Each structure stands twice: as structure tokens, then as C-alpha cells.
mmCIF file of C-alpha atoms (C1' of nucleotides) in Angstrom:
data_model
loop_
_atom_site.group_PDB
_atom_site.id
_atom_site.type_symbol
_atom_site.label_atom_id
_atom_site.label_comp_id
_atom_site.label_asym_id
_atom_site.label_seq_id
_atom_site.Cartn_x
_atom_site.Cartn_y
_atom_site.Cartn_z
ATOM 1 C CA MET O 33 0.032 -0.028 -0.097
ATOM 2 C CA PRO O 34 1.684 3.171 -1.063
ATOM 3 C CA GLU O 35 2.627 5.649 1.551
ATOM 4 C CA LEU O 36 4.655 8.777 1.394
ATOM 5 C CA PRO O 37 7.877 7.031 0.101
ATOM 6 C CA GLU O 38 6.096 5.068 -2.471
ATOM 7 C CA VAL O 39 4.203 7.889 -3.668
ATOM 8 C CA GLU O 40 7.345 10.129 -3.853
ATOM 9 C CA THR O 41 8.855 7.193 -6.001
ATOM 10 C CA VAL O 42 5.920 7.138 -8.389
ATOM 11 C CA ARG O 43 6.121 11.046 -8.687
ATOM 12 C CA LYS O 44 9.665 11.003 -9.625
ATOM 13 C CA THR O 45 9.241 8.269 -12.052
ATOM 14 C CA LEU O 46 6.273 9.802 -13.881
ATOM 15 C CA THR O 47 7.931 13.212 -13.975
ATOM 16 C CA GLN O 48 10.721 11.500 -15.863
ATOM 17 C CA MET O 49 8.390 9.793 -18.171
ATOM 18 C CA ILE O 50 5.425 12.135 -18.942
ATOM 19 C CA LEU O 51 6.351 15.720 -18.146
ATOM 20 C CA GLY O 52 5.304 18.140 -21.051
ATOM 21 C CA LYS O 53 3.027 15.689 -22.679
ATOM 22 C CA THR O 54 -0.449 16.942 -23.716
ATOM 23 C CA ILE O 55 -3.664 15.043 -23.197
ATOM 24 C CA ASP O 56 -5.633 14.183 -26.203
ATOM 25 C CA HIS O 57 -8.636 12.454 -24.564
ATOM 26 C CA VAL O 58 -9.353 10.659 -21.380
ATOM 27 C CA GLU O 59 -11.174 7.245 -21.010
ATOM 28 C CA VAL O 60 -13.005 6.411 -17.698
ATOM 29 C CA TYR O 61 -14.248 2.829 -16.974
ATOM 30 C CA TYR O 62 -15.354 3.097 -13.468
ATOM 31 C CA LEU O 63 -17.237 6.346 -12.543
ATOM 32 C CA PRO O 64 -17.128 6.589 -8.920
ATOM 33 C CA MET O 65 -13.332 6.907 -9.118
ATOM 34 C CA ILE O 66 -13.660 10.531 -10.459
ATOM 35 C CA SER O 67 -14.881 13.734 -9.291
ATOM 36 C CA PRO O 68 -16.574 15.815 -10.154
ATOM 37 C CA HIS O 69 -18.852 12.895 -11.039
ATOM 38 C CA SER O 70 -19.783 14.409 -14.403
ATOM 39 C CA LEU O 71 -17.768 12.521 -16.916
ATOM 40 C CA GLU O 72 -18.234 15.056 -19.650
ATOM 41 C CA SER O 73 -16.858 17.732 -17.117
ATOM 42 C CA PHE O 74 -14.008 15.487 -16.209
ATOM 43 C CA LYS O 75 -12.885 14.915 -19.779
ATOM 44 C CA ASN O 76 -13.455 18.430 -21.047
ATOM 45 C CA LYS O 77 -11.430 20.081 -18.345
ATOM 46 C CA LEU O 78 -8.434 17.873 -19.259
ATOM 47 C CA HIS O 79 -8.957 17.966 -23.159
ATOM 48 C CA HIS O 80 -5.729 19.220 -24.532
ATOM 49 C CA ALA O 81 -4.147 20.328 -21.250
ATOM 50 C CA THR O 82 -0.492 19.909 -20.996
ATOM 51 C CA LEU O 83 1.347 18.581 -17.915
ATOM 52 C CA ASP O 84 3.519 21.311 -16.337
ATOM 53 C CA ALA O 85 4.658 19.459 -13.275
ATOM 54 C CA ILE O 86 3.903 16.670 -10.855
ATOM 55 C CA ASP O 87 3.894 17.537 -7.227
ATOM 56 C CA ARG O 88 2.996 15.467 -4.057
ATOM 57 C CA ILE O 89 1.079 16.504 -0.837
ATOM 58 C CA GLY O 90 1.306 13.653 1.628
ATOM 59 C CA LYS O 91 -0.064 10.596 -0.331
ATOM 60 C CA TYR O 92 -1.677 12.830 -3.047
ATOM 61 C CA LEU O 93 -0.117 13.179 -6.530
ATOM 62 C CA ILE O 94 -0.924 16.472 -8.046
ATOM 63 C CA PHE O 95 -0.834 16.536 -11.721
ATOM 64 C CA ARG O 96 -0.374 20.295 -12.695
ATOM 65 C CA PHE O 97 -1.886 21.178 -16.058
ATOM 66 C CA ASP O 98 -2.357 24.861 -17.290
ATOM 67 C CA THR O 99 -4.799 26.047 -14.408
ATOM 68 C CA ILE O 100 -6.377 22.720 -13.516
ATOM 69 C CA ASN O 101 -5.028 19.955 -10.985
ATOM 70 C CA LEU O 102 -5.527 16.519 -11.122
ATOM 71 C CA MET O 103 -5.487 15.165 -7.599
ATOM 72 C CA VAL O 104 -4.578 11.320 -7.476
ATOM 73 C CA HIS O 105 -4.590 9.171 -4.242
ATOM 74 C CA LEU O 106 -3.578 5.550 -4.866
ATOM 75 C CA ARG O 107 -5.084 4.195 -1.741
ATOM 76 C CA MET O 108 -4.177 0.509 -1.430
ATOM 77 C CA GLU O 109 -3.168 -0.716 -4.861
ATOM 78 C CA GLY O 110 -3.233 2.111 -7.347
ATOM 79 C CA LYS O 111 -0.354 1.998 -10.027
ATOM 80 C CA PHE O 112 0.341 3.810 -13.266
ATOM 81 C CA PHE O 113 1.570 2.361 -16.421
ATOM 82 C CA LEU O 114 2.783 4.069 -19.686
ATOM 83 C CA LYS O 115 1.825 2.161 -22.749
ATOM 84 C CA PRO O 116 1.106 3.039 -26.420
ATOM 85 C CA SER O 117 -2.534 4.457 -26.886
ATOM 86 C CA ASP O 118 -3.446 1.376 -28.775
ATOM 87 C CA ALA O 119 -2.587 -1.093 -26.410
ATOM 88 C CA PRO O 120 -5.506 -3.366 -25.220
ATOM 89 C CA ARG O 121 -7.071 -2.181 -21.858
ATOM 90 C CA THR O 122 -6.244 -4.824 -19.182
ATOM 91 C CA ASN O 123 -8.578 -6.084 -16.297
ATOM 92 C CA HIS O 124 -8.035 -3.467 -13.868
ATOM 93 C CA GLU O 125 -7.218 -0.296 -15.852
ATOM 94 C CA HIS O 126 -10.210 2.068 -14.926
ATOM 95 C CA ILE O 127 -8.757 5.531 -16.355
ATOM 96 C CA ILE O 128 -6.690 5.967 -19.508
ATOM 97 C CA TYR O 129 -5.279 9.374 -20.285
ATOM 98 C CA HIS O 130 -4.257 9.434 -23.929
ATOM 99 C CA PHE O 131 -1.511 11.986 -24.957
ATOM 100 C CA THR O 132 -1.131 13.465 -28.408
ATOM 101 C CA ASP O 133 1.991 11.719 -28.807
ATOM 102 C CA GLY O 134 0.580 8.290 -29.180
ATOM 103 C CA THR O 135 1.188 7.025 -25.453
ATOM 104 C CA SER O 136 -1.188 6.685 -22.766
ATOM 105 C CA LEU O 137 -1.145 6.714 -18.960
ATOM 106 C CA ARG O 138 -3.098 3.990 -17.622
ATOM 107 C CA TYR O 139 -4.434 3.930 -13.942
ATOM 108 C CA ASP O 140 -4.566 0.354 -12.738
ATOM 109 C CA ASP O 141 -6.386 -0.348 -9.489
ATOM 110 C CA VAL O 142 -7.535 -3.987 -8.438
ATOM 111 C CA ARG O 143 -9.710 -2.774 -5.593
ATOM 112 C CA LYS O 144 -10.973 0.519 -7.080
ATOM 113 C CA PHE O 145 -10.340 2.329 -3.872
ATOM 114 C CA GLY O 146 -8.192 5.245 -5.582
ATOM 115 C CA THR O 147 -9.571 8.502 -6.386
ATOM 116 C CA HIS O 148 -9.032 11.140 -9.386
ATOM 117 C CA GLY O 149 -10.345 14.572 -8.734
ATOM 118 C CA LEU O 150 -9.958 17.874 -10.585
ATOM 119 C CA LYS O 151 -9.432 21.086 -8.519
ATOM 120 C CA HIS O 152 -8.675 24.571 -9.732
ATOM 121 C CA ASP O 153 -5.322 26.262 -8.706
ATOM 122 C CA LYS O 154 -7.085 28.793 -6.331
ATOM 123 C CA GLU O 155 -9.215 25.842 -4.589
ATOM 124 C CA LEU O 156 -6.582 23.239 -4.127
ATOM 125 C CA HIS O 157 -5.004 24.120 -0.986
ATOM 126 C CA THR O 158 -8.237 25.912 0.632
ATOM 127 C CA THR O 159 -10.719 22.847 0.218
ATOM 128 C CA LEU O 160 -10.897 19.476 1.515
ATOM 129 C CA PRO O 161 -9.117 17.164 1.625
ATOM 130 C CA ILE O 162 -5.845 19.306 1.173
ATOM 131 C CA SER O 163 -6.941 21.848 3.457
ATOM 132 C CA LYS O 164 -7.175 19.727 6.682
ATOM 133 C CA LEU O 165 -3.728 18.001 6.010
ATOM 134 C CA GLY O 166 -0.817 18.260 8.560
ATOM 135 C CA TYR O 167 2.807 18.738 8.034
ATOM 136 C CA GLU O 168 5.015 16.189 6.501
ATOM 137 C CA PRO O 169 7.904 14.726 8.589
ATOM 138 C CA SER O 170 10.370 16.778 6.655
ATOM 139 C CA ASP O 171 8.614 19.955 7.218
ATOM 140 C CA SER O 172 10.262 22.337 9.694
ATOM 141 C CA ARG O 173 6.899 23.692 10.885
ATOM 142 C CA LEU O 174 6.367 20.313 12.305
ATOM 143 C CA THR O 175 7.899 21.046 15.797
ATOM 144 C CA LYS O 176 7.539 18.819 19.069
ATOM 145 C CA HIS O 177 5.133 21.597 20.409
ATOM 146 C CA VAL O 178 2.970 21.178 17.360
ATOM 147 C CA LEU O 179 2.953 17.536 17.627
ATOM 148 C CA LYS O 180 2.147 17.480 21.083
ATOM 149 C CA GLU O 181 -0.841 19.634 20.649
ATOM 150 C CA LYS O 182 -2.110 17.344 18.025
ATOM 151 C CA LEU O 183 -1.874 14.361 20.216
ATOM 152 C CA LYS O 184 -4.196 15.680 22.797
ATOM 153 C CA THR O 185 -6.690 12.987 21.955
ATOM 154 C CA ASP O 186 -7.783 9.685 23.776
ATOM 155 C CA ARG O 187 -6.918 7.642 20.852
ATOM 156 C CA ALA O 188 -4.126 5.233 20.683
ATOM 157 C CA ILE O 189 -0.771 6.794 19.395
ATOM 158 C CA LYS O 190 -0.708 4.507 16.550
ATOM 159 C CA THR O 191 -4.303 5.739 15.467
ATOM 160 C CA ALA O 192 -3.379 9.168 15.795
ATOM 161 C CA LEU O 193 -0.279 8.953 13.747
ATOM 162 C CA LEU O 194 -2.238 7.522 10.990
ATOM 163 C CA ASP O 195 -4.499 10.401 11.066
ATOM 164 C CA GLN O 196 -3.139 12.845 8.085
ATOM 165 C CA THR O 197 -4.199 15.807 10.008
ATOM 166 C CA VAL O 198 -1.809 14.994 12.762
ATOM 167 C CA ILE O 199 1.387 14.294 10.737
ATOM 168 C CA LEU O 200 1.236 13.860 6.891
ATOM 169 C CA GLY O 201 2.450 10.736 4.917
ATOM 170 C CA LEU O 202 2.575 7.847 7.489
ATOM 171 C CA GLY O 203 0.637 4.839 6.664
ATOM 172 C CA ASN O 204 0.291 1.370 8.260
ATOM 173 C CA ILE O 205 3.798 0.107 7.293
ATOM 174 C CA TYR O 206 5.758 3.138 8.342
ATOM 175 C CA VAL O 207 3.837 3.996 11.523
ATOM 176 C CA ASP O 208 4.900 0.586 12.986
ATOM 177 C CA GLU O 209 8.609 1.392 12.077
ATOM 178 C CA VAL O 210 8.420 4.946 13.528
ATOM 179 C CA LEU O 211 6.924 3.522 16.831
ATOM 180 C CA PHE O 212 9.592 0.902 17.069
ATOM 181 C CA CYS O 213 12.237 3.547 16.331
ATOM 182 C CA ALA O 214 10.847 5.717 19.019
ATOM 183 C CA LYS O 215 10.171 2.790 21.521
ATOM 184 C CA ILE O 216 6.523 3.679 22.044
ATOM 185 C CA ASN O 217 3.899 1.121 22.540
ATOM 186 C CA PRO O 218 1.328 1.480 19.662
ATOM 187 C CA THR O 219 -1.486 1.093 21.908
ATOM 188 C CA ARG O 220 -0.437 3.811 24.384
ATOM 189 C CA LYS O 221 -2.800 6.738 24.679
ATOM 190 C CA ALA O 222 -1.631 9.600 22.436
ATOM 191 C CA ARG O 223 -2.046 12.155 24.956
ATOM 192 C CA ARG O 224 0.536 10.394 27.359
ATOM 193 C CA THR O 225 3.335 11.253 25.031
ATOM 194 C CA SER O 226 5.959 13.595 26.474
ATOM 195 C CA LEU O 227 7.304 16.392 24.838
ATOM 196 C CA ALA O 228 10.602 14.740 24.547
ATOM 197 C CA LYS O 229 8.920 11.722 23.102
ATOM 198 C CA CYS O 230 7.171 13.924 20.590
ATOM 199 C CA GLU O 231 10.673 15.301 19.465
ATOM 200 C CA THR O 232 11.781 11.521 19.214
ATOM 201 C CA LEU O 233 8.799 10.745 17.107
ATOM 202 C CA ILE O 234 9.480 13.545 14.629
ATOM 203 C CA GLU O 235 13.219 12.400 14.589
ATOM 204 C CA CYS O 236 12.162 8.934 13.949
ATOM 205 C CA SER O 237 9.577 9.805 11.287
ATOM 206 C CA ARG O 238 12.294 11.760 9.349
ATOM 207 C CA GLN O 239 14.802 9.067 9.559
ATOM 208 C CA VAL O 240 12.443 6.321 8.568
ATOM 209 C CA ILE O 241 10.648 8.237 5.597
ATOM 210 C CA ASP O 242 14.029 9.530 4.314
ATOM 211 C CA LYS O 243 15.632 6.074 4.224
ATOM 212 C CA ALA O 244 12.579 4.638 2.500
ATOM 213 C CA ILE O 245 12.500 7.627 -0.290
ATOM 214 C CA THR O 246 16.060 7.006 -0.769
ATOM 215 C CA LEU O 247 15.388 3.129 -1.128
ATOM 216 C CA GLY O 248 12.494 3.714 -3.521
ATOM 217 C CA GLY O 249 9.932 2.581 -1.050
ATOM 218 C CA SER O 250 8.869 -0.712 0.074
ATOM 219 C CA SER O 251 7.631 -3.608 -2.310
ATOM 220 C CA ILE O 252 5.537 -5.705 -0.095
ATOM 221 C CA ARG O 253 2.217 -7.580 -1.318
ATOM 222 C CA SER O 254 1.636 -6.360 -4.758
ATOM 223 C CA TYR O 255 3.080 -2.813 -4.740
ATOM 224 C CA THR O 256 5.642 -2.094 -7.485
ATOM 225 C CA ASP O 257 6.182 1.408 -8.790
ATOM 226 C CA SER O 258 5.075 2.587 -12.175
ATOM 227 C CA LEU O 259 8.023 1.427 -14.064
ATOM 228 C CA GLY O 260 7.767 -2.016 -12.470
ATOM 229 C CA VAL O 261 10.969 -1.450 -10.547
ATOM 230 C CA THR O 262 10.725 -2.610 -7.064
ATOM 231 C CA GLY O 263 11.603 -0.706 -3.837
ATOM 232 C CA ARG O 264 14.217 -1.989 -1.488
ATOM 233 C CA PHE O 265 13.028 -0.755 2.067
ATOM 234 C CA GLN O 266 11.130 -3.911 2.694
ATOM 235 C CA ASN O 267 14.494 -5.322 3.547
ATOM 236 C CA GLU O 268 14.868 -2.606 6.183
ATOM 237 C CA LEU O 269 11.744 -3.367 7.990
ATOM 238 C CA LYS O 270 12.323 -3.898 11.748
ATOM 239 C CA VAL O 271 8.818 -4.972 12.951
ATOM 240 C CA HIS O 272 6.321 -4.776 10.136
ATOM 241 C CA LEU O 273 5.079 -8.176 8.948
ATOM 242 C CA LYS O 274 7.713 -9.680 11.314
ATOM 243 C CA ALA O 275 5.415 -11.510 13.711
ATOM 244 C CA ASP O 276 7.347 -14.341 15.771
ATOM 245 C CA GLU O 277 10.705 -13.164 14.300
ATOM 246 C CA LEU O 278 13.168 -12.089 16.897
ATOM 247 C CA CYS O 279 13.597 -8.299 17.708
ATOM 248 C CA GLU O 280 17.018 -7.190 16.479
ATOM 249 C CA LEU O 281 17.721 -5.247 19.711
ATOM 250 C CA CYS O 282 16.674 -7.677 22.244
ATOM 251 C CA GLN O 283 15.700 -10.942 20.506
ATOM 252 C CA THR O 284 12.156 -10.865 21.867
ATOM 253 C CA PRO O 285 9.707 -12.463 19.329
ATOM 254 C CA ILE O 286 7.712 -9.591 17.527
ATOM 255 C CA ARG O 287 4.024 -9.614 18.346
ATOM 256 C CA LYS O 288 1.094 -8.943 16.008
ATOM 257 C CA ILE O 289 -2.012 -7.519 17.367
ATOM 258 C CA LYS O 290 -5.020 -5.274 16.180
ATOM 259 C CA VAL O 291 -5.187 -1.612 16.902
ATOM 260 C CA ASN O 292 -8.522 -0.016 16.058
ATOM 261 C CA GLY O 293 -8.816 -2.591 13.328
ATOM 262 C CA ARG O 294 -5.283 -2.242 11.899
ATOM 263 C CA GLY O 295 -2.598 -4.982 11.847
ATOM 264 C CA THR O 296 -0.031 -3.851 14.092
ATOM 265 C CA TYR O 297 3.608 -5.294 14.703
ATOM 266 C CA TYR O 298 5.946 -4.427 17.789
ATOM 267 C CA CYS O 299 8.272 -5.547 20.125
ATOM 268 C CA PRO O 300 6.935 -6.234 23.594
ATOM 269 C CA THR O 301 10.141 -5.569 25.171
ATOM 270 C CA CYS O 302 11.503 -2.566 23.416
ATOM 271 C CA GLN O 303 7.965 -0.849 23.284
ATOM 272 C CA LYS O 304 6.602 -1.112 26.794
ATOM 273 C CA ARG O 305 3.417 0.631 27.508
ATOM 274 C "C1'" DC D 1399 -17.230 17.630 19.235
ATOM 275 C "C1'" DC D 1400 -15.147 13.083 19.715
ATOM 276 C "C1'" DG D 1401 -13.999 8.480 18.632
ATOM 277 C "C1'" DA D 1402 -15.547 4.056 17.180
ATOM 278 C "C1'" DA D 1403 -17.743 1.577 13.585
ATOM 279 C "C1'" DT D 1404 -18.771 1.136 8.665
ATOM 280 C "C1'" DT D 1405 -18.251 1.377 3.935
ATOM 281 C "C1'" DC D 1406 -15.991 1.010 -0.592
ATOM 282 C "C1'" DC D 1407 -13.493 -3.334 -3.334
ATOM 283 C "C1'" DT D 1408 -11.472 -7.963 -5.009
ATOM 284 C "C1'" DG D 1409 -7.523 -10.980 -4.836
ATOM 285 C "C1'" DT D 1410 -5.533 -13.995 -1.213
ATOM 286 C "C1'" DT D 1411 -5.554 -16.717 2.669
ATOM 287 C "C1'" DG D 1412 -7.068 -20.134 6.121
ATOM 288 C "C1'" DG D 1413 -10.218 -23.279 7.993
ATOM 289 C "C1'" DC D 1414 -12.874 -27.447 7.086
ATOM 290 C "C1'" DT L 1359 -8.921 -30.471 -3.694
ATOM 291 C "C1'" DG L 1360 -12.619 -27.238 -3.236
ATOM 292 C "C1'" DC L 1361 -15.595 -23.978 -1.309
ATOM 293 C "C1'" DC L 1362 -16.422 -20.025 1.165
ATOM 294 C "C1'" DA L 1363 -15.782 -16.768 5.035
ATOM 295 C "C1'" DA L 1364 -12.463 -13.862 6.716
ATOM 296 C "C1'" DC L 1365 -8.995 -10.791 5.793
ATOM 297 C "C1'" DA L 1366 -6.058 -6.885 3.879
ATOM 298 C "C1'" DG L 1367 -6.559 -1.347 4.601
ATOM 299 C "C1'" DG L 1368 -6.895 4.730 3.630
ATOM 300 C "C1'" DA L 1369 -10.042 7.840 4.375
ATOM 301 C "C1'" DA L 1370 -14.710 9.379 3.841
ATOM 302 C "C1'" DT L 1371 -19.063 8.932 5.915
ATOM 303 C "C1'" DT L 1372 -22.198 7.306 9.454
ATOM 304 C "C1'" DC L 1373 -23.472 6.257 14.067
ATOM 305 C "C1'" DG L 1374 -23.416 6.598 19.300
#
DNA sequence: CCGAATTCCTGTTGGC
DNA sequence: TGCCAACAGGAATTCG
């Protein structure tokens, strides 16, 4: 499931591949995926638009055309592929952006959870969902004081850190790794996190996310980036998906539990409550 | 307002 | 081996 490092890898790859291309026409095969839901409006706004840049805000990809932005969230299994326009559509390609040069960008998503929405420049940052998002780990505005304030909730720390308004970009893989790094039990109440631990959490988030970006993200389950090249951070995971394996710091078997419905991996010795 | 539960979806997994 | 329920999960929505 793509999180910040995987989305950043996709962004870089796509930038190399399709920057400057102009859309000829768009095909949509699953209407609930797009917004606004008007198919004609969606197609018309992208007609003959030229791609100026691809940005990223948290896990959202922002394709910048003239004055309109295509905001894409990959959710669990969204992937892009670049193919010739006349290549046959495969089972799970739900949206095809055809370019004027005879190539096409295919959005492939087995579970149909991804979203593609159009927003004008002026609304992008002032409307949901972007308007509510918190700061990314790399953002200097994310201070221990800011985090401490956002952690004033009765939810478990893991649940709070998955909330994109608290800290931006962590998903189920990296939140487990960050909590292991910070030696915090995932079920601990968020509001019990000390100022010092808030600082540790920020440092660990930066460390984990930076390293994952450097390695091209993690390739677990079916995730591959848009070139089919696989990330290498899965080899660096300390706890996620490591149930019953021994903690590399203390040799205690890693435990798997559920925290608010999410599969959660942690070391019961290193991450005491 | 807050937090938990539900919902979306389908390929994979596990139990019998 | 085959069948089917349970499971995976980000975030919007609904519920209490």
C-alpha cells in the first residue's frame, strides 16, 4: 500500500516519463473513481491540457496542468503504467489518459479504492481534503510543540499518527517502524506522549521516511512502482510483517496485534506501555 | 465535538 | 482439492 515514500517514488518516475505531454482524450471505465462525477466535465477540463509538473502533498499526487490540477490518491493498490495508446485495456485499468504523442497513462487499481479529482489552482489548498492535512515529517513547521498539541486525543498513539491531519504521510507500514524507532507502544494513549517523546517521534519519522525514499519505497504485497521497478525498503523493516521473528535489539519475538482494526507489529520488550 | 464503526472493493488466505 | 468466509486497509461517512 503506497505511503509517502512510495508515492514520492511514483512522482519522480512519472515526472521523468510524461512531463510536458499533452492530453488528447481521457477514457473512464469506473465512474465513482472520479470527481466531479460528471464524466463530460472531467473529460472536457483535461482536453488538450499540458502537464507542467507533478507535485506531491502527503500521499496525494498533484498533476499540474495549465490552471487545473488532477489530484490522485492511490489508496491500497493504485498503479500507473505508460503504454502505447492502442495497447489493449487490461482488467483493472479504470482510467486511461491518452496523450497526443500516441502514448497513454493507465491507472490500474484492483480494488478500485483510488480517487482522481480535479481542482482549480485557487481551490487546491483551501478545500478538502488538502486543506486539513498536517505537516510532513520533513517540514520544519512540524515541531515537538505542534505535535504535542495534535496528540491531545484519547486515541491510541498509532491511530493518531495514521491521522493525516496529525502528521502527513505515514501509513500502516511506516507507523509501525516509526513507533519501534521511538520505542513507544502502539496502544499507548496519544495524550500521554511527553514533549521529549514528541521530539523523538519527529526524528524517527524523518529518519524512516528519508531512508525509505532513498531506497525507492517498500515492495510488499503487490506494490511495484510505475516502471515495475521494486523498492528496497522492505529489507529494512524492523517489525512490520515480522510476527514471531526476533527483535534485532533484544531478541524478543515480534508480536502482532490489532489496534483499532489495523494489523500492528511491535516488540513487547522495546515498546513497553 | 469526539471517537468508534462502517463502507468502499476484490484477490488472497485459511479453515474445514 | 474445493468451497467460502474472513481478511487486507486509507480515508470518507455514518453512528452513538
